[in-house]
Coordinates of C-alpha atoms and ligand atoms in Angstrom, one line a residue:
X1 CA 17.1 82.9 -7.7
X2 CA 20.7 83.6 -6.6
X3 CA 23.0 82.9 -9.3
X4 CA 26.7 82.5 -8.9
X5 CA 29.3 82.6 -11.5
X6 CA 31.9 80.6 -11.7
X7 CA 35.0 80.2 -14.1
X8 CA 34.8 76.8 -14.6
X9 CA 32.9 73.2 -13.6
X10 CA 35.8 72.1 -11.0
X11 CA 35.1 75.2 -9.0
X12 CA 31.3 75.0 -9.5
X13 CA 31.4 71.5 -8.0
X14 CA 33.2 72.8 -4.9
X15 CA 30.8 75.6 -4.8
X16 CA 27.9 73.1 -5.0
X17 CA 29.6 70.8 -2.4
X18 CA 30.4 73.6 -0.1
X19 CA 26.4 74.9 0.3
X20 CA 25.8 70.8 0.5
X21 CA 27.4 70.8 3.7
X22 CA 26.1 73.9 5.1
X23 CA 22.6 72.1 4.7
X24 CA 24.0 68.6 6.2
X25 CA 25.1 70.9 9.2
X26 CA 21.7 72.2 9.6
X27 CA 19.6 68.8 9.4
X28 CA 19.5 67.9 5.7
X29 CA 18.7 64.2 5.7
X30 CA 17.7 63.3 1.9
X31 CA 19.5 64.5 -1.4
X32 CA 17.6 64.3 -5.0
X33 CA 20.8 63.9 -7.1
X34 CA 21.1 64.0 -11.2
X35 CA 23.0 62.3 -13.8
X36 CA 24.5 63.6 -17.1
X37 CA 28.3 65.8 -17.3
X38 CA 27.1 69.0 -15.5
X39 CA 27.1 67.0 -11.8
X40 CA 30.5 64.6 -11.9
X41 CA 32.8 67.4 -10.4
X42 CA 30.2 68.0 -7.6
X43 CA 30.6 64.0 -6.9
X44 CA 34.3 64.2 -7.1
X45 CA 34.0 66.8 -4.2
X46 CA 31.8 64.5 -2.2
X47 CA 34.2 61.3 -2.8
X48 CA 37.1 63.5 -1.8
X49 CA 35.4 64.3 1.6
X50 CA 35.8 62.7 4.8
X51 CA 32.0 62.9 4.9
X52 CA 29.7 59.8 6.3
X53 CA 26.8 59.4 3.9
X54 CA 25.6 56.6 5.7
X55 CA 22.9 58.0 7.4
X56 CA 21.9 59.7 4.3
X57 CA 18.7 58.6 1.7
X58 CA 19.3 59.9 -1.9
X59 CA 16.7 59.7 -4.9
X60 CA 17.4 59.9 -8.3
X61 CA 15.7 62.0 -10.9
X62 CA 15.2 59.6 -13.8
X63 CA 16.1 56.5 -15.5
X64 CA 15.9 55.5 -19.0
X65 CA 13.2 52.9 -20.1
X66 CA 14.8 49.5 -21.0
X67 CA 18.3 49.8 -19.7
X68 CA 19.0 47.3 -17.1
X69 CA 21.1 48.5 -14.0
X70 CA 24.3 46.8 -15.7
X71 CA 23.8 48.8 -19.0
X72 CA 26.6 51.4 -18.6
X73 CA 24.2 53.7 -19.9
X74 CA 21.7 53.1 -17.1
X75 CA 21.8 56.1 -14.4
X76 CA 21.8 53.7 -12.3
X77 CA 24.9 52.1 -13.5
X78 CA 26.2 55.9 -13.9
X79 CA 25.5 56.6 -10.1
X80 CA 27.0 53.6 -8.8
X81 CA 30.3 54.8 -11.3
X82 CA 30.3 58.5 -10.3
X83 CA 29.7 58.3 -6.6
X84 CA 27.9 55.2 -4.7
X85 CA 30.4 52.8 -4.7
X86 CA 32.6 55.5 -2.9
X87 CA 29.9 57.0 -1.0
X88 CA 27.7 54.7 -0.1
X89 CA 24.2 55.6 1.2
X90 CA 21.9 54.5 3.7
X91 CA 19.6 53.7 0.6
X92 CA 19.5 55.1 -2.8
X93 CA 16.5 55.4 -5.3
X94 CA 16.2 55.5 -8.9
X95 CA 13.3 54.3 -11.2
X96 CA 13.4 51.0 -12.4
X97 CA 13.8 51.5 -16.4
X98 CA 13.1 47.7 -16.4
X99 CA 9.6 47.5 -14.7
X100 CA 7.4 45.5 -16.6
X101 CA 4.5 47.7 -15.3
X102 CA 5.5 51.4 -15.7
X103 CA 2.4 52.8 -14.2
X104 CA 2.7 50.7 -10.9
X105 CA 6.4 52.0 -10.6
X106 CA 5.6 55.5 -10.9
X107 CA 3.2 55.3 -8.3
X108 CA 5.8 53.9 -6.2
X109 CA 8.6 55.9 -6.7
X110 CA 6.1 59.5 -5.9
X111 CA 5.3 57.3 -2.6
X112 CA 9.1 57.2 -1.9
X113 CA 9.8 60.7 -2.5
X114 CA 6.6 61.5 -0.2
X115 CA 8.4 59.6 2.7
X116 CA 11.4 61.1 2.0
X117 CA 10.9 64.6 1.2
X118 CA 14.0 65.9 -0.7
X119 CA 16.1 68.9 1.5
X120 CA 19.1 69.2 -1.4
X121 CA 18.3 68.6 -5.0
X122 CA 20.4 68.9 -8.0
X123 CA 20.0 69.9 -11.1
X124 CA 21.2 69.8 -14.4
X125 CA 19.8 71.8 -17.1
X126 CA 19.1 70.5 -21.1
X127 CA 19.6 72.6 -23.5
X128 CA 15.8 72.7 -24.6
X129 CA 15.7 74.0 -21.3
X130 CA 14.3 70.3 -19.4
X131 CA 15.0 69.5 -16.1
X132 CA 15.5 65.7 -14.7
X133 CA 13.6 64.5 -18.3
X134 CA 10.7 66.9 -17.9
X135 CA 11.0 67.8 -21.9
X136 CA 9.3 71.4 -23.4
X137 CA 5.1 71.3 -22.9
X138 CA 5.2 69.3 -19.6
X139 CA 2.5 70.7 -17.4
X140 CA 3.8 71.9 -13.7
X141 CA 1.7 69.6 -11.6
X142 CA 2.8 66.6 -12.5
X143 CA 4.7 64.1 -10.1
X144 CA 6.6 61.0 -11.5
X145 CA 5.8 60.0 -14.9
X146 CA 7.1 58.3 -18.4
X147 CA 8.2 60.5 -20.8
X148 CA 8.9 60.8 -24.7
X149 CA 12.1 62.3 -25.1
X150 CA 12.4 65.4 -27.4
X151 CA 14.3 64.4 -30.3
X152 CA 16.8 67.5 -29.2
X153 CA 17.4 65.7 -25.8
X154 CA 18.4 62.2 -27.6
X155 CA 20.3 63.9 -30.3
X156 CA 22.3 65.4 -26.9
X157 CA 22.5 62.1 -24.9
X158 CA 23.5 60.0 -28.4
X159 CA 26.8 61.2 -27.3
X160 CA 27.2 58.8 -24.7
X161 CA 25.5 55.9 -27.2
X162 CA 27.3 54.6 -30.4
X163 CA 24.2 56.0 -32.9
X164 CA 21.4 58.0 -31.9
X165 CA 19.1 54.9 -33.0
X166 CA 20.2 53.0 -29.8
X167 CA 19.4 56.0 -26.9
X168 CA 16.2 54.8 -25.7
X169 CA 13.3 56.8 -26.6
X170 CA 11.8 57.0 -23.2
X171 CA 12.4 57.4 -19.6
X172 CA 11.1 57.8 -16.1
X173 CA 11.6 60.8 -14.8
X174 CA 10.7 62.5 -11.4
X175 CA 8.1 65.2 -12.3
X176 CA 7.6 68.9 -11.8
X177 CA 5.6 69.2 -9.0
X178 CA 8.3 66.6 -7.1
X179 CA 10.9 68.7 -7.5
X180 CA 9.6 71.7 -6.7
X181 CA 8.8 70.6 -3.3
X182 CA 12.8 70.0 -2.6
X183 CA 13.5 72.9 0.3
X184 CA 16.6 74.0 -1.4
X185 CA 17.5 73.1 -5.5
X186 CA 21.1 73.8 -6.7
X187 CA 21.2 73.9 -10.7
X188 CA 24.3 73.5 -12.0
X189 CA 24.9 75.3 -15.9
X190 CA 28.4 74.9 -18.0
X191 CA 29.2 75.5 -21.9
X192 CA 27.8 77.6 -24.6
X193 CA 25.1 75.2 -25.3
X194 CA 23.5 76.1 -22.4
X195 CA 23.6 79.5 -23.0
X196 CA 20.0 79.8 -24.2
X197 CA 17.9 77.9 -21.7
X198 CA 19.8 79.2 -18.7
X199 CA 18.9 83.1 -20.1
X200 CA 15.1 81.9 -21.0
X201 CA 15.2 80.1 -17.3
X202 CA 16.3 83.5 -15.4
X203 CA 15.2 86.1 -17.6
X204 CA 12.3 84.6 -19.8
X205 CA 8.6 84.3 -19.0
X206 CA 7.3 81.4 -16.7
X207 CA 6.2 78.7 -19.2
X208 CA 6.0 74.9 -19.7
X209 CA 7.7 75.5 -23.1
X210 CA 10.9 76.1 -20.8
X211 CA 10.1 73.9 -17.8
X212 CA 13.0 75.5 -16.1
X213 CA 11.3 78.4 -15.7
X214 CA 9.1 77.5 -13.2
X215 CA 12.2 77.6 -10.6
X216 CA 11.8 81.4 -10.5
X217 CA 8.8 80.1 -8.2
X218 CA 10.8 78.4 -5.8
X219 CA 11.9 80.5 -2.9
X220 CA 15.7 78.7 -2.7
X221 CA 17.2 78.0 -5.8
X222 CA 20.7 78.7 -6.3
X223 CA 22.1 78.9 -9.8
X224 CA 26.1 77.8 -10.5
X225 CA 26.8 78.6 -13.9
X226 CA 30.6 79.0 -16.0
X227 CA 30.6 82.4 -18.1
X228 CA 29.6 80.5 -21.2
X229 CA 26.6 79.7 -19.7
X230 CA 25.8 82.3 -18.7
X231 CA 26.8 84.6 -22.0
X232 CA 23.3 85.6 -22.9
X233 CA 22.4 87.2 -19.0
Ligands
LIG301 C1 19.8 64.5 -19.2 C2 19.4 64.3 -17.8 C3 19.3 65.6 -17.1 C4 20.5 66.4 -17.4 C5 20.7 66.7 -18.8 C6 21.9 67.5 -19.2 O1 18.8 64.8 -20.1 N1 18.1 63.6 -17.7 O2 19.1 65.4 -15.7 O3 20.5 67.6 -16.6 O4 20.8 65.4 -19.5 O5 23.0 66.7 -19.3 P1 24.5 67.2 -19.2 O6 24.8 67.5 -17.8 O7 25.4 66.0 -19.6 O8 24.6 68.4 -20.1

């Protein structure tokens, strides 16, 4: 893993946009892009561009169960927000929370990401240590799938609700195995509170009970994290 420091998440952003375009120059054709706080300066960068995305596919890690695409706490609804109705794509993808048959739309969305294998994917990072919504005890080879959130991770995302009660208790979320077959992953890190997984990620043993540990596996992963994340290296 190559980690880079950074003082803070505007300059992360234009670090993360800046190796973006290096792999756009050399070919890169699909981009596996996240949701939460950690990636909005990284879209800014983007929206700021003169770059065409037109040509460009872009899957989504996850999506809530429930939440329609005009709940503005879909991921859908934050991706259309954040970046796609400045940038548009050729096509985007992100699980439908609203399928009535969850299995059948799993199965799907791993067919989509096999026709449209994933040269840029970013990351976020929970502080359990999940990536996309792949919570603590997740095996490794699993592709797309429905999780149970870890009551840490809704506790985190209540934030953005107005009580815990109404963050939905289950999502879809791209699994394991799918992202590590990305050529290149970029996981972004800032604040104190991720201080903990980000050390356990780099430093700690390879283990399902810190999913993001199995990106010391991957040959190109590039780590942007602020100094309070990165306070316990
Ligand atoms: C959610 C998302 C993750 C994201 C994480 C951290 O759980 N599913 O993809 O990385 O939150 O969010 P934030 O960037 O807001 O700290």
């Amino acid at each position: 893993m190559k980690i880079i420091k950074v003082d803070n998440q505007e300059e992360g952003g234009k670090i993360a946009f800046t190796l973006l375009k290096e792999k756009l120059a050399s070919g890169a054709k699909t981009l596996g892009l996240a949701t939460g706080s950690t990636p909005i300066t990284f879209y800014q960068e983007i929206i700021k561009s003169n770059l065409d995305f037109s040509e460009l596919t872009s899957i989504n890690l996850d999506e809530y169960v429930g939440l329609s695409v005009d709940n503005d706490q879909s991921y859908a609804y934050f991706m259309k927000e954040q970046l796609f109705q400045y940038k548009p794509f050729k096509e985007s993808f992100i699980p439908n929370g609203l399928a009535k048959d969850l299995k059948a739309e799993v199965k799907c969305y791993d067919v989509i990401i096999d026709q449209h294998p994933i040269d840029f994917q970013i990351l976020g990072i929970g502080r359990n240590g999940h990536i996309g919504f792949n919570e603590p005890g997740t095996a490794f080879d699993v592709t797309t799938q429905v999780v149970d959130l870890a009551a840490d991770t809704i506790q985190a995302n209540s934030r953005f609700f107005d009580s815990y009660e109404e963050v939905p208790k289950q999502a879809i979320s791209m699994g394991i195995a799918s992202i590590m077959k990305s050529k290149t992953i970029v996981l972004m890190a800032y604040g104190r509170d991720k201080a903990d997984a980000i050390a356990q990620m780099i430093n700690g043993p390879v283990t399902t009970d810190l999913p993001a540990s199995i990106l010391q596996e991957h040959d190109d992963v590039i780590v942007i994290v602020d100094e309070a994340a990165a306070s316990k290296l």
